[in-house]
């Protein structure tokens, strides 16, 4: 198991910003009755996820839309994860909720 204290300040900020955006999206769009936040450090990676039981959405259709204000939160958070050497993954579908997962390496 890795040491979360080794997570750089920039990575901590990025994770917090991504979790906040995911929670904003749950509140604004998901119509969820439940949300779960998980964080763990395994080896050299910190993985944090936000999962809701809401309505979900069509990710391919979302990405195909022209950029606009409704995209800024998600797109900027993908870029933010990349800036700290991490990856953002979105797992969703109509009627099955959404999980947003960010993986960030320790000690970068």
Tab-separated table of N, CA and C in Angstrom:
chain	number	residue	atom	x	y	z
A	1	UNK	N	0.846	-1.183	0.000
A	1	UNK	CA	0.000	0.000	0.000
A	1	UNK	C	0.884	1.235	0.000
A	2	UNK	N	0.532	2.220	-0.793
A	2	UNK	CA	1.294	3.449	-0.890
A	2	UNK	C	0.996	4.409	0.246
A	3	UNK	N	1.766	5.460	0.299
A	3	UNK	CA	1.639	6.465	1.348
A	3	UNK	C	0.957	7.708	0.774
A	4	UNK	N	-0.295	8.008	1.190
A	4	UNK	CA	-0.998	9.170	0.635
A	4	UNK	C	-0.305	10.490	0.939
A	5	UNK	N	0.558	10.519	1.946
A	5	UNK	CA	1.278	11.747	2.265
A	5	UNK	C	2.242	12.124	1.139
A	6	UNK	N	2.588	11.172	0.285
A	6	UNK	CA	3.491	11.440	-0.840
A	6	UNK	C	2.784	12.092	-2.019
A	7	UNK	N	1.489	12.264	-1.931
A	7	UNK	CA	0.736	12.884	-3.019
A	7	UNK	C	1.073	14.374	-3.059
A	8	UNK	N	1.592	14.868	-4.185
A	8	UNK	CA	1.957	16.287	-4.272
A	8	UNK	C	0.747	17.203	-4.083
A	9	UNK	N	1.010	18.417	-3.639
A	9	UNK	CA	-0.069	19.385	-3.409
A	9	UNK	C	-0.897	19.626	-4.660
A	10	UNK	N	-0.256	19.720	-5.815
A	10	UNK	CA	-0.995	19.950	-7.062
A	10	UNK	C	-1.947	18.797	-7.348
A	11	UNK	N	-1.518	17.578	-7.056
A	11	UNK	CA	-2.376	16.408	-7.274
A	11	UNK	C	-3.549	16.422	-6.304
A	12	UNK	N	-3.301	16.812	-5.057
A	12	UNK	CA	-4.391	16.905	-4.077
A	12	UNK	C	-5.430	17.927	-4.541
A	13	UNK	N	-4.957	19.071	-5.036
A	13	UNK	CA	-5.867	20.096	-5.544
A	13	UNK	C	-6.679	19.549	-6.715
A	14	UNK	N	-6.006	18.869	-7.632
A	14	UNK	CA	-6.693	18.328	-8.811
A	14	UNK	C	-7.769	17.331	-8.406
A	15	UNK	N	-7.444	16.437	-7.495
A	15	UNK	CA	-8.420	15.440	-7.037
A	15	UNK	C	-9.614	16.133	-6.400
A	16	UNK	N	-9.363	17.097	-5.528
A	16	UNK	CA	-10.450	17.820	-4.868
A	16	UNK	C	-11.326	18.543	-5.889
A	17	UNK	N	-10.719	19.195	-6.868
A	17	UNK	CA	-11.489	19.913	-7.891
A	17	UNK	C	-12.340	18.948	-8.714
A	18	UNK	N	-11.798	17.786	-9.033
A	18	UNK	CA	-12.539	16.795	-9.814
A	18	UNK	C	-13.704	16.243	-9.007
A	19	UNK	N	-13.473	15.945	-7.732
A	19	UNK	CA	-14.560	15.450	-6.876
A	19	UNK	C	-15.646	16.517	-6.744
A	20	UNK	N	-15.259	17.757	-6.545
A	20	UNK	CA	-16.256	18.841	-6.448
A	20	UNK	C	-17.091	18.945	-7.718
A	21	UNK	N	-16.432	18.875	-8.881
A	21	UNK	CA	-17.164	18.961	-10.146
A	21	UNK	C	-18.103	17.773	-10.306
A	22	UNK	N	-17.639	16.588	-9.945
A	22	UNK	CA	-18.501	15.402	-10.042
A	22	UNK	C	-19.721	15.554	-9.140
A	23	UNK	N	-19.525	16.067	-7.929
A	23	UNK	CA	-20.654	16.260	-7.012
A	23	UNK	C	-21.603	17.345	-7.525
A	24	UNK	N	-21.060	18.392	-8.136
A	24	UNK	CA	-21.909	19.418	-8.749
A	24	UNK	C	-22.753	18.807	-9.856
A	25	UNK	N	-22.139	17.951	-10.669
A	25	UNK	CA	-22.885	17.294	-11.744
A	25	UNK	C	-23.964	16.373	-11.193
A	26	UNK	N	-23.672	15.674	-10.101
A	26	UNK	CA	-24.688	14.818	-9.472
A	26	UNK	C	-25.872	15.679	-9.044
A	27	UNK	N	-25.577	16.774	-8.346
A	27	UNK	CA	-26.638	17.647	-7.841
A	27	UNK	C	-27.444	18.273	-8.975
A	28	UNK	N	-26.768	18.679	-10.038
A	28	UNK	CA	-27.406	19.425	-11.116
A	28	UNK	C	-28.120	18.545	-12.135
A	29	UNK	N	-27.561	17.388	-12.435
A	29	UNK	CA	-28.049	16.610	-13.572
A	29	UNK	C	-28.547	15.202	-13.261
A	30	UNK	N	-28.004	14.554	-12.248
A	30	UNK	CA	-28.164	13.098	-12.122
A	30	UNK	C	-29.507	12.629	-11.578
A	31	UNK	N	-30.178	13.479	-10.796
A	31	UNK	CA	-31.400	13.041	-10.103
A	31	UNK	C	-31.127	11.776	-9.277
A	32	UNK	N	-29.984	11.747	-8.648
A	32	UNK	CA	-29.564	10.588	-7.855
A	32	UNK	C	-30.143	10.649	-6.451
A	33	UNK	N	-30.302	9.484	-5.858
A	33	UNK	CA	-30.704	9.390	-4.453
A	33	UNK	C	-29.537	8.961	-3.578
A	34	UNK	N	-28.416	8.612	-4.208
A	34	UNK	CA	-27.252	8.140	-3.465
A	34	UNK	C	-25.981	8.495	-4.225
A	35	UNK	N	-24.949	8.856	-3.484
A	35	UNK	CA	-23.634	9.092	-4.077
A	35	UNK	C	-22.583	8.531	-3.123
A	36	UNK	N	-21.559	7.902	-3.681
A	36	UNK	CA	-20.480	7.314	-2.890
A	36	UNK	C	-19.153	7.872	-3.382
A	37	UNK	N	-18.322	8.302	-2.436
A	37	UNK	CA	-16.972	8.765	-2.754
A	37	UNK	C	-16.000	7.769	-2.140
A	38	UNK	N	-15.060	7.298	-2.955
A	38	UNK	CA	-14.047	6.351	-2.469
A	38	UNK	C	-12.668	6.862	-2.851
A	39	UNK	N	-11.728	6.652	-1.953
A	39	UNK	CA	-10.336	7.001	-2.242
A	39	UNK	C	-9.443	5.921	-1.659
A	40	UNK	N	-8.440	5.524	-2.437
A	40	UNK	CA	-7.488	4.533	-1.944
A	40	UNK	C	-6.148	4.746	-2.624
A	41	UNK	N	-5.121	4.366	-1.912
A	41	UNK	CA	-3.774	4.386	-2.460
A	41	UNK	C	-3.307	2.945	-2.529
A	42	UNK	N	-2.972	2.515	-3.732
A	42	UNK	CA	-2.439	1.175	-3.939
A	42	UNK	C	-1.159	1.333	-4.736
A	43	UNK	N	-0.084	0.830	-4.183
A	43	UNK	CA	1.204	0.973	-4.858
A	43	UNK	C	1.558	2.430	-5.014
A	44	UNK	N	1.743	2.854	-6.233
A	44	UNK	CA	2.156	4.226	-6.532
A	44	UNK	C	1.032	5.068	-7.116
A	45	UNK	N	-0.227	4.646	-6.902
A	45	UNK	CA	-1.360	5.353	-7.500
A	45	UNK	C	-2.439	5.648	-6.469
A	46	UNK	N	-2.929	6.881	-6.486
A	46	UNK	CA	-4.094	7.265	-5.695
A	46	UNK	C	-5.299	7.242	-6.634
A	47	UNK	N	-6.310	6.460	-6.274
A	47	UNK	CA	-7.527	6.351	-7.078
A	47	UNK	C	-8.689	6.893	-6.266
A	48	UNK	N	-9.413	7.834	-6.842
A	48	UNK	CA	-10.576	8.433	-6.197
A	48	UNK	C	-11.748	8.341	-7.160
A	49	UNK	N	-12.909	7.927	-6.638
A	49	UNK	CA	-14.086	7.809	-7.505
A	49	UNK	C	-15.315	8.397	-6.836
A	50	UNK	N	-16.204	8.897	-7.671
A	50	UNK	CA	-17.513	9.390	-7.249
A	50	UNK	C	-18.538	8.615	-8.070
A	51	UNK	N	-19.418	7.881	-7.380
A	51	UNK	CA	-20.419	7.046	-8.046
A	51	UNK	C	-21.801	7.470	-7.593
A	52	UNK	N	-22.708	7.657	-8.565
A	52	UNK	CA	-24.094	7.975	-8.218
A	52	UNK	C	-25.032	6.953	-8.845
A	53	UNK	N	-26.254	6.930	-8.342
A	53	UNK	CA	-27.272	6.011	-8.866
A	53	UNK	C	-28.311	6.772	-9.689
A	54	UNK	N	-27.873	7.839	-10.319
A	54	UNK	CA	-28.785	8.699	-11.068
A	54	UNK	C	-29.127	8.178	-12.449
A	55	UNK	N	-29.569	9.101	-13.293
A	55	UNK	CA	-30.085	8.747	-14.614
A	55	UNK	C	-28.994	8.445	-15.630
A	56	UNK	N	-27.750	8.813	-15.337
A	56	UNK	CA	-26.672	8.595	-16.289
A	56	UNK	C	-26.848	9.452	-17.533
A	57	UNK	N	-25.965	9.261	-18.501
A	57	UNK	CA	-26.078	10.002	-19.758
A	57	UNK	C	-25.302	9.264	-20.836
A	58	UNK	N	-25.538	9.666	-22.074
A	58	UNK	CA	-24.864	9.073	-23.227
A	58	UNK	C	-23.542	9.813	-23.418
A	59	UNK	N	-22.452	9.205	-22.996
A	59	UNK	CA	-21.147	9.867	-23.025
A	59	UNK	C	-20.704	10.172	-24.457
A	60	UNK	N	-20.928	9.260	-25.378
A	60	UNK	CA	-20.526	9.491	-26.770
A	60	UNK	C	-21.273	10.689	-27.358
A	61	UNK	N	-22.567	10.781	-27.087
A	61	UNK	CA	-23.352	11.918	-27.581
A	61	UNK	C	-22.887	13.217	-26.927
A	62	UNK	N	-22.564	13.154	-25.645
A	62	UNK	CA	-22.073	14.325	-24.924
A	62	UNK	C	-20.778	14.830	-25.557
A	63	UNK	N	-19.856	13.913	-25.820
A	63	UNK	CA	-18.562	14.300	-26.399
A	63	UNK	C	-18.701	14.796	-27.836
A	64	UNK	N	-19.734	14.355	-28.538
A	64	UNK	CA	-19.934	14.750	-29.934
A	64	UNK	C	-20.509	16.162	-30.070
A	65	UNK	N	-21.053	16.704	-28.988
A	65	UNK	CA	-21.627	18.051	-29.036
A	65	UNK	C	-20.510	19.085	-29.170
A	66	UNK	N	-20.805	20.206	-29.831
A	66	UNK	CA	-19.796	21.263	-29.902
A	66	UNK	C	-19.496	21.795	-28.506
A	67	UNK	N	-18.253	22.241	-28.280
A	67	UNK	CA	-17.905	22.777	-26.962
A	67	UNK	C	-18.827	23.927	-26.571
A	68	UNK	N	-19.171	23.960	-25.311
A	68	UNK	CA	-20.022	25.017	-24.791
A	68	UNK	C	-19.952	25.011	-23.283
A	69	UNK	N	-20.676	25.908	-22.637
A	69	UNK	CA	-20.613	26.012	-21.177
A	69	UNK	C	-20.940	24.705	-20.460
A	70	UNK	N	-21.840	23.901	-21.019
A	70	UNK	CA	-22.219	22.657	-20.362
A	70	UNK	C	-21.087	21.631	-20.378
A	71	UNK	N	-20.066	21.843	-21.191
A	71	UNK	CA	-18.948	20.912	-21.289
A	71	UNK	C	-17.745	21.341	-20.454
A	72	UNK	N	-17.693	22.568	-20.060
A	72	UNK	CA	-16.472	23.094	-19.463
A	72	UNK	C	-16.051	22.360	-18.208
A	73	UNK	N	-16.977	21.995	-17.353
A	73	UNK	CA	-16.611	21.318	-16.119
A	73	UNK	C	-15.908	20.008	-16.377
A	74	UNK	N	-16.515	19.174	-17.175
A	74	UNK	CA	-15.965	17.856	-17.455
A	74	UNK	C	-14.662	17.940	-18.236
A	75	UNK	N	-14.640	18.746	-19.276
A	75	UNK	CA	-13.446	18.845	-20.113
A	75	UNK	C	-12.283	19.437	-19.328
A	76	UNK	N	-12.533	20.477	-18.559
A	76	UNK	CA	-11.441	21.083	-17.802
A	76	UNK	C	-10.895	20.120	-16.757
A	77	UNK	N	-11.723	19.260	-16.217
A	77	UNK	CA	-11.250	18.302	-15.212
A	77	UNK	C	-10.432	17.184	-15.852
A	78	UNK	N	-10.774	16.803	-17.083
A	78	UNK	CA	-9.930	15.834	-17.798
A	78	UNK	C	-8.544	16.429	-18.022
A	79	UNK	N	-8.507	17.693	-18.420
A	79	UNK	CA	-7.230	18.372	-18.631
A	79	UNK	C	-6.466	18.511	-17.319
A	80	UNK	N	-7.172	18.836	-16.249
A	80	UNK	CA	-6.542	18.986	-14.943
A	80	UNK	C	-5.899	17.677	-14.494
A	81	UNK	N	-6.587	16.571	-14.661
A	81	UNK	CA	-6.015	15.265	-14.306
A	81	UNK	C	-4.731	15.027	-15.096
A	82	UNK	N	-4.756	15.341	-16.378
A	82	UNK	CA	-3.571	15.151	-17.211
A	82	UNK	C	-2.397	16.010	-16.781
A	83	UNK	N	-2.668	17.211	-16.299
A	83	UNK	CA	-1.595	18.111	-15.873
A	83	UNK	C	-0.806	17.569	-14.690
A	84	UNK	N	-1.421	16.724	-13.872
A	84	UNK	CA	-0.715	16.146	-12.724
A	84	UNK	C	-0.327	14.691	-12.997
A	85	UNK	N	-0.320	14.318	-14.281
A	85	UNK	CA	0.099	12.974	-14.663
A	85	UNK	C	-0.959	11.916	-14.471
A	86	UNK	N	-2.194	12.348	-14.242
A	86	UNK	CA	-3.274	11.406	-13.965
A	86	UNK	C	-4.183	11.180	-15.153
A	87	UNK	N	-5.204	10.380	-14.893
A	87	UNK	CA	-6.209	10.063	-15.902
A	87	UNK	C	-7.584	10.186	-15.277
A	88	UNK	N	-8.530	10.678	-16.061
A	88	UNK	CA	-9.925	10.754	-15.639
A	88	UNK	C	-10.723	9.786	-16.495
A	89	UNK	N	-11.523	8.973	-15.847
A	89	UNK	CA	-12.358	7.994	-16.549
A	89	UNK	C	-13.806	8.233	-16.156
A	90	UNK	N	-14.695	8.197	-17.140
A	90	UNK	CA	-16.126	8.357	-16.887
A	90	UNK	C	-16.822	7.104	-17.376
A	91	UNK	N	-17.536	6.463	-16.481
A	91	UNK	CA	-18.293	5.258	-16.817
A	91	UNK	C	-19.760	5.578	-16.566
A	92	UNK	N	-20.559	5.604	-17.628
A	92	UNK	CA	-21.958	5.979	-17.497
A	92	UNK	C	-22.769	5.395	-18.641
A	93	UNK	N	-24.038	5.500	-18.515
A	93	UNK	CA	-24.966	5.094	-19.563
A	93	UNK	C	-26.358	5.504	-19.134
A	94	UNK	N	-27.226	5.673	-20.092
A	94	UNK	CA	-28.591	6.081	-19.775
A	94	UNK	C	-29.234	5.076	-18.827
A	95	UNK	N	-29.758	5.576	-17.726
A	95	UNK	CA	-30.470	4.742	-16.767
A	95	UNK	C	-29.610	3.933	-15.827
A	96	UNK	N	-28.291	4.148	-15.823
A	96	UNK	CA	-27.456	3.326	-14.942
A	96	UNK	C	-26.466	4.108	-14.085
A	97	UNK	N	-26.674	5.385	-13.924
A	97	UNK	CA	-25.803	6.153	-13.049
A	97	UNK	C	-24.463	6.455	-13.697
A	98	UNK	N	-23.602	7.071	-12.900
A	98	UNK	CA	-22.304	7.512	-13.406
A	98	UNK	C	-21.236	7.286	-12.351
A	99	UNK	N	-20.058	6.862	-12.801
A	99	UNK	CA	-18.875	6.821	-11.952
A	99	UNK	C	-17.783	7.638	-12.623
A	100	UNK	N	-17.255	8.603	-11.882
A	100	UNK	CA	-16.116	9.398	-12.329
A	100	UNK	C	-14.928	8.950	-11.489
A	101	UNK	N	-13.870	8.499	-12.154
A	101	UNK	CA	-12.691	7.990	-11.460
A	101	UNK	C	-11.468	8.765	-11.917
A	102	UNK	N	-10.663	9.206	-10.958
A	102	UNK	CA	-9.395	9.856	-11.280
A	102	UNK	C	-8.277	9.038	-10.636
A	103	UNK	N	-7.252	8.766	-11.437
A	103	UNK	CA	-6.073	8.043	-10.962
A	103	UNK	C	-4.869	8.968	-11.112
A	104	UNK	N	-4.155	9.161	-10.007
A	104	UNK	CA	-3.020	10.075	-9.993
A	104	UNK	C	-1.827	9.353	-9.377
A	105	UNK	N	-0.652	9.433	-10.023
A	105	UNK	CA	0.528	8.795	-9.446
A	105	UNK	C	1.025	9.555	-8.218
A	106	UNK	N	1.561	8.816	-7.274
A	106	UNK	CA	2.189	9.434	-6.111
A	106	UNK	C	3.557	9.977	-6.516
A	107	UNK	N	3.976	10.995	-5.837
A	107	UNK	CA	5.338	11.472	-5.966
A	107	UNK	C	5.724	12.075	-7.295
A	108	UNK	N	4.756	12.541	-8.067
A	108	UNK	CA	5.126	13.196	-9.333
A	108	UNK	C	5.336	14.670	-9.095
